[in-house]
GROMACS .gro file of N, CA, C and O in nm:
model
  504
    1UNK      N    1   0.082  -0.121   0.000
    1UNK     CA    2   0.000   0.000   0.000
    1UNK      C    3   0.086   0.127   0.000
    1UNK      O    4   0.037   0.232  -0.033
    2UNK      N    5   0.212   0.113   0.038
    2UNK     CA    6   0.299   0.231   0.048
    2UNK      C    7   0.404   0.239  -0.062
    2UNK      O    8   0.495   0.321  -0.056
    3UNK      N    9   0.393   0.155  -0.163
    3UNK     CA   10   0.488   0.156  -0.273
    3UNK      C   11   0.617   0.081  -0.244
    3UNK      O   12   0.711   0.088  -0.323
    4UNK      N   13   0.622   0.010  -0.133
    4UNK     CA   14   0.741  -0.067  -0.096
    4UNK      C   15   0.732  -0.208  -0.154
    4UNK      O   16   0.628  -0.271  -0.149
    5UNK      N   17   0.843  -0.254  -0.206
    5UNK     CA   18   0.855  -0.391  -0.255
    5UNK      C   19   0.941  -0.466  -0.153
    5UNK      O   20   1.054  -0.427  -0.125
    6UNK      N   21   0.885  -0.571  -0.095
    6UNK     CA   22   0.958  -0.653   0.002
    6UNK      C   23   1.003  -0.781  -0.065
    6UNK      O   24   0.924  -0.850  -0.128
    7UNK      N   25   1.131  -0.815  -0.047
    7UNK     CA   26   1.188  -0.937  -0.100
    7UNK      C   27   1.217  -1.027   0.020
    7UNK      O   28   1.281  -0.984   0.116
    8UNK      N   29   1.169  -1.150   0.013
    8UNK     CA   30   1.182  -1.243   0.126
    8UNK      C   31   1.274  -1.358   0.089
    8UNK      O   32   1.268  -1.411  -0.021
    9UNK      N   33   1.356  -1.398   0.185
    9UNK     CA   34   1.435  -1.520   0.176
    9UNK      C   35   1.397  -1.601   0.300
    9UNK      O   36   1.456  -1.583   0.407
   10UNK      N   37   1.298  -1.688   0.286
   10UNK     CA   38   1.244  -1.756   0.403
   10UNK      C   39   1.342  -1.857   0.464
   10UNK      O   40   1.325  -1.899   0.578
   11UNK      N   41   1.447  -1.893   0.389
   11UNK     CA   42   1.550  -1.978   0.448
   11UNK      C   43   1.640  -1.898   0.542
   11UNK      O   44   1.698  -1.951   0.636
   12UNK      N   45   1.650  -1.768   0.517
   12UNK     CA   46   1.736  -1.681   0.596
   12UNK      C   47   1.659  -1.618   0.712
   12UNK      O   48   1.702  -1.623   0.826
   13UNK      N   49   1.545  -1.555   0.683
   13UNK     CA   50   1.461  -1.491   0.784
   13UNK      C   51   1.315  -1.518   0.752
   13UNK      O   52   1.272  -1.496   0.639
   14UNK      N   53   1.239  -1.564   0.850
   14UNK     CA   54   1.098  -1.593   0.827
   14UNK      C   55   1.006  -1.478   0.869
   14UNK      O   56   0.893  -1.470   0.825
   15UNK      N   57   1.054  -1.389   0.955
   15UNK     CA   58   0.967  -1.286   1.011
   15UNK      C   59   0.984  -1.148   0.949
   15UNK      O   60   0.902  -1.060   0.971
   16UNK      N   61   1.093  -1.127   0.877
   16UNK     CA   62   1.121  -0.996   0.819
   16UNK      C   63   1.170  -1.013   0.676
   16UNK      O   64   1.237  -1.111   0.644
   17UNK      N   65   1.140  -0.914   0.591
   17UNK     CA   66   1.192  -0.923   0.454
   17UNK      C   67   1.343  -0.905   0.453
   17UNK      O   68   1.401  -0.836   0.537
   18UNK      N   69   1.408  -0.968   0.357
   18UNK     CA   70   1.553  -0.955   0.341
   18UNK      C   71   1.588  -0.819   0.283
   18UNK      O   72   1.689  -0.760   0.318
   19UNK      N   73   1.499  -0.768   0.198
   19UNK     CA   74   1.522  -0.640   0.133
   19UNK      C   75   1.388  -0.568   0.118
   19UNK      O   76   1.288  -0.629   0.080
   20UNK      N   77   1.385  -0.439   0.147
   20UNK     CA   78   1.268  -0.355   0.123
   20UNK      C   79   1.313  -0.238   0.036
   20UNK      O   80   1.412  -0.172   0.067
   21UNK      N   81   1.239  -0.217  -0.072
   21UNK     CA   82   1.278  -0.115  -0.169
   21UNK      C   83   1.157  -0.028  -0.201
   21UNK      O   84   1.050  -0.079  -0.236
   22UNK      N   85   1.174   0.105  -0.190
   22UNK     CA   86   1.067   0.198  -0.225
   22UNK      C   87   1.064   0.212  -0.377
   22UNK      O   88   1.157   0.264  -0.439
   23UNK      N   89   0.956   0.162  -0.440
   23UNK     CA   90   0.946   0.163  -0.585
   23UNK      C   91   0.876   0.290  -0.633
   23UNK      O   92   0.916   0.352  -0.731
   24UNK      N   93   0.769   0.329  -0.564
   24UNK     CA   94   0.695   0.449  -0.601
   24UNK      C   95   0.619   0.501  -0.479
   24UNK      O   96   0.626   0.442  -0.371
   25UNK      N   97   0.546   0.611  -0.496
   25UNK     CA   98   0.470   0.670  -0.385
   25UNK      C   99   0.326   0.620  -0.378
   25UNK      O  100   0.251   0.662  -0.292
   26UNK      N  101   0.288   0.533  -0.470
   26UNK     CA  102   0.153   0.477  -0.472
   26UNK      C  103   0.158   0.330  -0.433
   26UNK      O  104   0.265   0.271  -0.428
   27UNK      N  105   0.041   0.274  -0.408
   27UNK     CA  106   0.033   0.131  -0.377
   27UNK      C  107   0.074   0.049  -0.499
   27UNK      O  108   0.039   0.082  -0.612
   28UNK      N  109   0.150  -0.057  -0.475
   28UNK     CA  110   0.185  -0.148  -0.584
   28UNK      C  111   0.064  -0.236  -0.611
   28UNK      O  112   0.000  -0.286  -0.520
   29UNK      N  113   0.033  -0.251  -0.737
   29UNK     CA  114  -0.089  -0.321  -0.777
   29UNK      C  115  -0.060  -0.458  -0.837
   29UNK      O  116  -0.134  -0.552  -0.820
   30UNK      N  117   0.052  -0.469  -0.910
   30UNK     CA  118   0.084  -0.597  -0.975
   30UNK      C  119   0.235  -0.613  -0.990
   30UNK      O  120   0.309  -0.514  -0.992
   31UNK      N  121   0.276  -0.739  -0.998
   31UNK     CA  122   0.417  -0.773  -1.019
   31UNK      C  123   0.426  -0.880  -1.126
   31UNK      O  124   0.341  -0.967  -1.135
   32UNK      N  125   0.531  -0.874  -1.203
   32UNK     CA  126   0.554  -0.978  -1.304
   32UNK      C  127   0.704  -0.996  -1.318
   32UNK      O  128   0.778  -0.901  -1.340
   33UNK      N  129   0.750  -1.120  -1.304
   33UNK     CA  130   0.892  -1.152  -1.316
   33UNK      C  131   0.916  -1.213  -1.453
   33UNK      O  132   0.840  -1.297  -1.499
   34UNK      N  133   1.022  -1.169  -1.518
   34UNK     CA  134   1.063  -1.226  -1.646
   34UNK      C  135   1.095  -1.374  -1.626
   34UNK      O  136   1.134  -1.416  -1.516
   35UNK      N  137   1.077  -1.454  -1.728
   35UNK     CA  138   1.097  -1.599  -1.718
   35UNK      C  139   1.231  -1.638  -1.657
   35UNK      O  140   1.239  -1.731  -1.577
   36UNK      N  141   1.339  -1.569  -1.694
   36UNK     CA  142   1.470  -1.605  -1.639
   36UNK      C  143   1.495  -1.539  -1.503
   36UNK      O  144   1.598  -1.562  -1.442
   37UNK      N  145   1.403  -1.456  -1.455
   37UNK     CA  146   1.412  -1.395  -1.323
   37UNK      C  147   1.501  -1.272  -1.315
   37UNK      O  148   1.524  -1.219  -1.207
   38UNK      N  149   1.550  -1.222  -1.427
   38UNK     CA  150   1.642  -1.107  -1.426
   38UNK      C  151   1.568  -0.975  -1.409
   38UNK      O  152   1.615  -0.886  -1.339
   39UNK      N  153   1.449  -0.963  -1.469
   39UNK     CA  154   1.375  -0.837  -1.462
   39UNK      C  155   1.242  -0.855  -1.389
   39UNK      O  156   1.177  -0.959  -1.401
   40UNK      N  157   1.205  -0.751  -1.316
   40UNK     CA  158   1.080  -0.750  -1.240
   40UNK      C  159   1.005  -0.623  -1.274
   40UNK      O  160   1.058  -0.512  -1.259
   41UNK      N  161   0.883  -0.637  -1.322
   41UNK     CA  162   0.798  -0.523  -1.353
   41UNK      C  163   0.699  -0.503  -1.240
   41UNK      O  164   0.637  -0.599  -1.192
   42UNK      N  165   0.685  -0.379  -1.193
   42UNK     CA  166   0.591  -0.345  -1.086
   42UNK      C  167   0.493  -0.242  -1.140
   42UNK      O  168   0.533  -0.139  -1.195
   43UNK      N  169   0.364  -0.269  -1.125
   43UNK     CA  170   0.260  -0.176  -1.166
   43UNK      C  171   0.200  -0.110  -1.044
   43UNK      O  172   0.171  -0.175  -0.944
   44UNK      N  173   0.182   0.022  -1.051
   44UNK     CA  174   0.125   0.095  -0.938
   44UNK      C  175  -0.025   0.112  -0.955
   44UNK      O  176  -0.080   0.093  -1.064
   45UNK      N  177  -0.089   0.149  -0.848
   45UNK     CA  178  -0.234   0.168  -0.848
   45UNK      C  179  -0.277   0.276  -0.947
   45UNK      O  180  -0.381   0.265  -1.010
   46UNK      N  181  -0.193   0.378  -0.964
   46UNK     CA  182  -0.226   0.487  -1.056
   46UNK      C  183  -0.192   0.458  -1.200
   46UNK      O  184  -0.211   0.544  -1.287
   47UNK      N  185  -0.140   0.341  -1.231
   47UNK     CA  186  -0.111   0.304  -1.370
   47UNK      C  187   0.035   0.316  -1.407
   47UNK      O  188   0.073   0.284  -1.520
   48UNK      N  189   0.120   0.360  -1.317
   48UNK     CA  190   0.263   0.369  -1.345
   48UNK      C  191   0.327   0.232  -1.346
   48UNK      O  192   0.277   0.137  -1.286
   49UNK      N  193   0.440   0.221  -1.416
   49UNK     CA  194   0.513   0.094  -1.421
   49UNK      C  195   0.660   0.120  -1.395
   49UNK      O  196   0.715   0.222  -1.439
   50UNK      N  197   0.722   0.030  -1.323
   50UNK     CA  198   0.865   0.038  -1.295
   50UNK      C  199   0.927  -0.096  -1.333
   50UNK      O  200   0.868  -0.201  -1.311
   51UNK      N  201   1.047  -0.090  -1.389
   51UNK     CA  202   1.118  -0.210  -1.429
   51UNK      C  203   1.246  -0.217  -1.345
   51UNK      O  204   1.326  -0.124  -1.345
   52UNK      N  205   1.261  -0.327  -1.272
   52UNK     CA  206   1.376  -0.344  -1.184
   52UNK      C  207   1.460  -0.461  -1.232
   52UNK      O  208   1.407  -0.563  -1.276
   53UNK      N  209   1.592  -0.448  -1.223
   53UNK     CA  210   1.681  -0.558  -1.255
   53UNK      C  211   1.727  -0.620  -1.124
   53UNK      O  212   1.777  -0.551  -1.035
   54UNK      N  213   1.707  -0.751  -1.112
   54UNK     CA  214   1.742  -0.822  -0.990
   54UNK      C  215   1.886  -0.872  -0.998
   54UNK      O  216   1.930  -0.918  -1.102
   55UNK      N  217   1.955  -0.864  -0.887
   55UNK     CA  218   2.093  -0.914  -0.883
   55UNK      C  219   2.092  -1.066  -0.893
   55UNK      O  220   1.992  -1.132  -0.863
   56UNK      N  221   2.204  -1.122  -0.932
   56UNK     CA  222   2.211  -1.267  -0.947
   56UNK      C  223   2.190  -1.337  -0.813
   56UNK      O  224   2.139  -1.448  -0.809
   57UNK      N  225   2.227  -1.274  -0.703
   57UNK     CA  226   2.207  -1.333  -0.571
   57UNK      C  227   2.059  -1.349  -0.536
   57UNK      O  228   2.022  -1.440  -0.463
   58UNK      N  229   1.974  -1.262  -0.591
   58UNK     CA  230   1.830  -1.272  -0.565
   58UNK      C  231   1.759  -1.368  -0.659
   58UNK      O  232   1.652  -1.417  -0.628
   59UNK      N  233   1.818  -1.392  -0.773
   59UNK     CA  234   1.746  -1.474  -0.871
   59UNK      C  235   1.805  -1.612  -0.891
   59UNK      O  236   1.746  -1.695  -0.961
   60UNK      N  237   1.917  -1.644  -0.829
   60UNK     CA  238   1.982  -1.774  -0.848
   60UNK      C  239   1.970  -1.856  -0.721
   60UNK      O  240   2.007  -1.811  -0.613
   61UNK      N  241   1.919  -1.977  -0.736
   61UNK     CA  242   1.910  -2.068  -0.622
   61UNK      C  243   2.047  -2.127  -0.591
   61UNK      O  244   2.125  -2.154  -0.681
   62UNK      N  245   2.071  -2.148  -0.463
   62UNK     CA  246   2.191  -2.220  -0.421
   62UNK      C  247   2.165  -2.369  -0.443
   62UNK      O  248   2.051  -2.413  -0.452
   63UNK      N  249   2.268  -2.447  -0.447
   63UNK     CA  250   2.252  -2.589  -0.479
   63UNK      C  251   2.167  -2.665  -0.377
   63UNK      O  252   2.099  -2.760  -0.412
   64UNK      N  253   2.168  -2.623  -0.252
   64UNK     CA  254   2.093  -2.696  -0.150
   64UNK      C  255   1.965  -2.626  -0.105
   64UNK      O  256   1.904  -2.667  -0.008
   65UNK      N  257   1.923  -2.521  -0.175
   65UNK     CA  258   1.803  -2.446  -0.135
   65UNK      C  259   1.678  -2.533  -0.132
   65UNK      O  260   1.599  -2.525  -0.037
   66UNK      N  261   1.659  -2.618  -0.231
   66UNK     CA  262   1.539  -2.702  -0.235
   66UNK      C  263   1.537  -2.799  -0.117
   66UNK      O  264   1.434  -2.818  -0.054
   67UNK      N  265   1.651  -2.859  -0.087
   67UNK     CA  266   1.658  -2.951   0.026
   67UNK      C  267   1.634  -2.880   0.159
   67UNK      O  268   1.566  -2.931   0.247
   68UNK      N  269   1.693  -2.761   0.175
   68UNK     CA  270   1.674  -2.683   0.297
   68UNK      C  271   1.528  -2.642   0.314
   68UNK      O  272   1.473  -2.647   0.424
   69UNK      N  273   1.465  -2.601   0.204
   69UNK     CA  274   1.325  -2.560   0.210
   69UNK      C  275   1.236  -2.680   0.243
   69UNK      O  276   1.146  -2.670   0.326
   70UNK      N  277   1.263  -2.794   0.182
   70UNK     CA  278   1.185  -2.914   0.211
   70UNK      C  279   1.199  -2.954   0.358
   70UNK      O  280   1.101  -2.989   0.425
   71UNK      N  281   1.322  -2.946   0.411
   71UNK     CA  282   1.345  -2.979   0.553
   71UNK      C  283   1.272  -2.881   0.644
   71UNK      O  284   1.213  -2.920   0.745
   72UNK      N  285   1.275  -2.753   0.609
   72UNK     CA  286   1.207  -2.652   0.690
   72UNK      C  287   1.055  -2.675   0.690
   72UNK      O  288   0.990  -2.671   0.795
   73UNK      N  289   1.000  -2.704   0.574
   73UNK     CA  290   0.855  -2.729   0.565
   73UNK      C  291   0.817  -2.856   0.640
   73UNK      O  292   0.713  -2.861   0.706
   74UNK      N  293   0.899  -2.959   0.635
   74UNK     CA  294   0.874  -3.082   0.710
   74UNK      C  295   0.877  -3.055   0.860
   74UNK      O  296   0.793  -3.104   0.935
   75UNK      N  297   0.975  -2.976   0.905
   75UNK     CA  298   0.984  -2.939   1.046
   75UNK      C  299   0.860  -2.864   1.091
   75UNK      O  300   0.805  -2.890   1.198
   76UNK      N  301   0.815  -2.770   1.009
   76UNK     CA  302   0.696  -2.692   1.043
   76UNK      C  303   0.570  -2.778   1.044
   76UNK      O  304   0.482  -2.760   1.126
   77UNK      N  305   0.563  -2.875   0.953
   77UNK     CA  306   0.449  -2.967   0.951
   77UNK      C  307   0.446  -3.050   1.078
   77UNK      O  308   0.339  -3.067   1.139
   78UNK      N  309   0.561  -3.100   1.121
   78UNK     CA  310   0.568  -3.177   1.246
   78UNK      C  311   0.530  -3.091   1.365
   78UNK      O  312   0.458  -3.134   1.455
   79UNK      N  313   0.579  -2.967   1.367
   79UNK     CA  314   0.549  -2.875   1.476
   79UNK      C  315   0.399  -2.847   1.483
   79UNK      O  316   0.338  -2.845   1.590
   80UNK      N  317   0.337  -2.831   1.367
   80UNK     CA  318   0.193  -2.807   1.361
   80UNK      C  319   0.116  -2.927   1.415
   80UNK      O  320   0.020  -2.912   1.490
   81UNK      N  321   0.160  -3.047   1.381
   81UNK     CA  322   0.094  -3.168   1.432
   81UNK      C  323   0.106  -3.177   1.584
   81UNK      O  324   0.010  -3.215   1.652
   82UNK      N  325   0.223  -3.144   1.637
   82UNK     CA  326   0.243  -3.147   1.782
   82UNK      C  327   0.151  -3.046   1.850
   82UNK      O  328   0.086  -3.076   1.951
   83UNK      N  329   0.142  -2.926   1.794
   83UNK     CA  330   0.054  -2.823   1.851
   83UNK      C  331  -0.092  -2.865   1.846
   83UNK      O  332  -0.167  -2.843   1.942
   84UNK      N  333  -0.134  -2.925   1.737
   84UNK     CA  334  -0.273  -2.972   1.725
   84UNK      C  335  -0.301  -3.082   1.828
   84UNK      O  336  -0.407  -3.085   1.889
   85UNK      N  337  -0.204  -3.172   1.848
   85UNK     CA  338  -0.221  -3.280   1.946
   85UNK      C  339  -0.232  -3.222   2.087
   85UNK      O  340  -0.314  -3.265   2.168
   86UNK      N  341  -0.152  -3.121   2.117
   86UNK     CA  342  -0.160  -3.054   2.249
   86UNK      C  343  -0.296  -2.989   2.268
   86UNK      O  344  -0.355  -2.997   2.377
   87UNK      N  345  -0.346  -2.923   2.165
   87UNK     CA  346  -0.478  -2.859   2.174
   87UNK      C  347  -0.586  -2.963   2.199
   87UNK      O  348  -0.676  -2.941   2.281
   88UNK      N  349  -0.580  -3.076   2.130
   88UNK     CA  350  -0.678  -3.182   2.151
   88UNK      C  351  -0.670  -3.235   2.295
   88UNK      O  352  -0.771  -3.257   2.360
   89UNK      N  353  -0.548  -3.252   2.343
   89UNK     CA  354  -0.527  -3.302   2.480
   89UNK      C  355  -0.585  -3.205   2.582
   89UNK      O  356  -0.652  -3.247   2.676
   90UNK      N  357  -0.562  -3.076   2.563
   90UNK     CA  358  -0.615  -2.975   2.656
   90UNK      C  359  -0.767  -2.976   2.652
   90UNK      O  360  -0.832  -2.971   2.757
   91UNK      N  361  -0.823  -2.984   2.532
   91UNK     CA  362  -0.970  -2.987   2.521
   91UNK      C  363  -1.029  -3.110   2.590
   91UNK      O  364  -1.131  -3.102   2.659
   92UNK      N  365  -0.964  -3.226   2.573
   92UNK     CA  366  -1.012  -3.348   2.638
   92UNK      C  367  -1.004  -3.336   2.790
   92UNK      O  368  -1.095  -3.378   2.862
   93UNK      N  369  -0.894  -3.280   2.840
   93UNK     CA  370  -0.880  -3.261   2.984
   93UNK      C  371  -0.988  -3.168   3.038
   93UNK      O  372  -1.047  -3.193   3.142
   94UNK      N  373  -1.011  -3.057   2.965
   94UNK     CA  374  -1.115  -2.963   3.008
   94UNK      C  375  -1.253  -3.029   3.005
   94UNK      O  376  -1.333  -3.011   3.096
   95UNK      N  377  -1.278  -3.108   2.903
   95UNK     CA  378  -1.407  -3.177   2.891
   95UNK      C  379  -1.425  -3.277   3.004
   95UNK      O  380  -1.531  -3.282   3.068
   96UNK      N  381  -1.321  -3.358   3.031
   96UNK     CA  382  -1.333  -3.457   3.138
   96UNK      C  383  -1.344  -3.389   3.274
   96UNK      O  384  -1.419  -3.433   3.360
   97UNK      N  385  -1.274  -3.277   3.294
   97UNK     CA  386  -1.282  -3.202   3.418
   97UNK      C  387  -1.424  -3.146   3.438
   97UNK      O  388  -1.481  -3.157   3.546
   98UNK      N  389  -1.481  -3.092   3.331
   98UNK     CA  390  -1.617  -3.036   3.342
   98UNK      C  391  -1.720  -3.147   3.364
   98UNK      O  392  -1.816  -3.130   3.437
   99UNK      N  393  -1.697  -3.264   3.302
   99UNK     CA  394  -1.788  -3.377   3.322
   99UNK      C  395  -1.778  -3.428   3.466
   99UNK      O  396  -1.878  -3.462   3.527
  100UNK      N  397  -1.656  -3.432   3.520
  100UNK     CA  398  -1.638  -3.475   3.658
  100UNK      C  399  -1.705  -3.379   3.754
  100UNK      O  400  -1.772  -3.419   3.848
  101UNK      N  401  -1.688  -3.249   3.730
  101UNK     CA  402  -1.751  -3.148   3.814
  101UNK      C  403  -1.902  -3.156   3.802
  101UNK      O  404  -1.974  -3.150   3.900
  102UNK      N  405  -1.952  -3.172   3.682
  102UNK     CA  406  -2.096  -3.187   3.659
  102UNK      C  407  -2.149  -3.313   3.722
  102UNK      O  408  -2.256  -3.316   3.783
  103UNK      N  409  -2.075  -3.423   3.712
  103UNK     CA  410  -2.115  -3.551   3.772
  103UNK      C  411  -2.115  -3.542   3.923
  103UNK      O  412  -2.201  -3.597   3.990
  104UNK      N  413  -2.018  -3.471   3.981
  104UNK     CA  414  -2.012  -3.455   4.125
  104UNK      C  415  -2.131  -3.378   4.177
  104UNK      O  416  -2.189  -3.411   4.280
  105UNK      N  417  -2.175  -3.277   4.104
  105UNK     CA  418  -2.292  -3.199   4.143
  105UNK      C  419  -2.415  -3.288   4.137
  105UNK      O  420  -2.498  -3.288   4.227
  106UNK      N  421  -2.426  -3.369   4.032
  106UNK     CA  422  -2.542  -3.457   4.019
  106UNK      C  423  -2.546  -3.559   4.132
  106UNK      O  424  -2.650  -3.589   4.185
  107UNK      N  425  -2.430  -3.614   4.169
  107UNK     CA  426  -2.425  -3.711   4.279
  107UNK      C  427  -2.466  -3.647   4.411
  107UNK      O  428  -2.540  -3.706   4.489
  108UNK      N  429  -2.422  -3.524   4.436
  108UNK     CA  430  -2.460  -3.454   4.558
  108UNK      C  431  -2.610  -3.431   4.561
  108UNK      O  432  -2.675  -3.451   4.663
  109UNK      N  433  -2.665  -3.386   4.447
  109UNK     CA  434  -2.810  -3.361   4.440
  109UNK      C  435  -2.886  -3.490   4.462
  109UNK      O  436  -2.986  -3.494   4.533
  110UNK      N  437  -2.838  -3.601   4.404
  110UNK     CA  438  -2.906  -3.729   4.417
  110UNK      C  439  -2.902  -3.776   4.563
  110UNK      O  440  -3.002  -3.821   4.618
  111UNK      N  441  -2.786  -3.763   4.628
  111UNK     CA  442  -2.776  -3.807   4.767
  111UNK      C  443  -2.863  -3.721   4.858
  111UNK      O  444  -2.925  -3.771   4.951
  112UNK      N  445  -2.873  -3.590   4.830
  112UNK     CA  446  -2.962  -3.504   4.909
  112UNK      C  447  -3.107  -3.547   4.895
  112UNK      O  448  -3.180  -3.557   4.991
  113UNK      N  449  -3.149  -3.573   4.770
  113UNK     CA  450  -3.289  -3.611   4.748
  113UNK      C  451  -3.318  -3.747   4.812
  113UNK      O  452  -3.426  -3.770   4.864
  114UNK      N  453  -3.220  -3.838   4.810
  114UNK     CA  454  -3.238  -3.968   4.874
  114UNK      C  455  -3.248  -3.951   5.026
  114UNK      O  456  -3.329  -4.014   5.091
  115UNK      N  457  -3.164  -3.862   5.081
  115UNK     CA  458  -3.167  -3.840   5.225
  115UNK      C  459  -3.302  -3.782   5.267
  115UNK      O  460  -3.363  -3.823   5.365
  116UNK      N  461  -3.348  -3.682   5.189
  116UNK     CA  462  -3.475  -3.618   5.221
  116UNK      C  463  -3.590  -3.715   5.204
  116UNK      O  464  -3.678  -3.727   5.289
  117UNK      N  465  -3.590  -3.791   5.097
  117UNK     CA  466  -3.695  -3.887   5.071
  117UNK      C  467  -3.687  -4.003   5.169
  117UNK      O  468  -3.787  -4.050   5.223
  118UNK      N  469  -3.569  -4.053   5.195
  118UNK     CA  470  -3.548  -4.165   5.286
  118UNK      C  471  -3.582  -4.126   5.429
  118UNK      O  472  -3.644  -4.203   5.504
  119UNK      N  473  -3.550  -4.005   5.469
  119UNK     CA  474  -3.579  -3.960   5.605
  119UNK      C  475  -3.728  -3.948   5.628
  119UNK      O  476  -3.780  -3.984   5.733
  120UNK      N  477  -3.803  -3.902   5.531
  120UNK     CA  478  -3.947  -3.885   5.544
  120UNK      C  479  -4.016  -4.019   5.555
  120UNK      O  480  -4.107  -4.038   5.631
  121UNK      N  481  -3.965  -4.118   5.481
  121UNK     CA  482  -4.024  -4.251   5.485
  121UNK      C  483  -4.002  -4.317   5.619
  121UNK      O  484  -4.089  -4.383   5.671
  122UNK      N  485  -3.889  -4.292   5.679
  122UNK     CA  486  -3.861  -4.353   5.808
  122UNK      C  487  -3.951  -4.293   5.917
  122UNK      O  488  -4.000  -4.362   6.002
  123UNK      N  489  -3.973  -4.162   5.909
  123UNK     CA  490  -4.058  -4.099   6.010
  123UNK      C  491  -4.201  -4.153   6.000
  123UNK      O  492  -4.266  -4.173   6.099
  124UNK      N  493  -4.243  -4.175   5.878
  124UNK     CA  494  -4.381  -4.225   5.860
  124UNK      C  495  -4.395  -4.368   5.907
  124UNK      O  496  -4.499  -4.411   5.949
  125UNK      N  497  -4.288  -4.446   5.904
  125UNK     CA  498  -4.295  -4.586   5.941
  125UNK      C  499  -4.296  -4.603   6.094
  125UNK      O  500  -4.356  -4.695   6.145
  126UNK      N  501  -4.236  -4.514   6.170
  126UNK     CA  502  -4.228  -4.537   6.313
  126UNK      C  503  -4.347  -4.493   6.390
  126UNK      O  504  -4.448  -4.459   6.356
   0.00000   0.00000   0.00000
């Protein structure tokens, strides 16, 4: 929205862009990368266009980038599964705790009604 182009290298930093470049004073509306990755066209909201040349460091993969990315995604998938399992466990504990508390209240109410009913029957019998 501010005309900034952010370039990300998720193998290097996941929370911040590696490079931020002010392309224009309007919101960027569209991007198109040339097939070989050397040129990047940016279209602004007002209809302006900018052509940027990317350095070879930004457009060339390192030999192990695919393996590193696959390992990172696998790690994140496992982490997500662990978090989901923890959430399920917490929900089950909360559910069983609420059922126990609810069951305890029902048992108390039942014993009170039995005491009241049982006591009245005994008085009538004597």
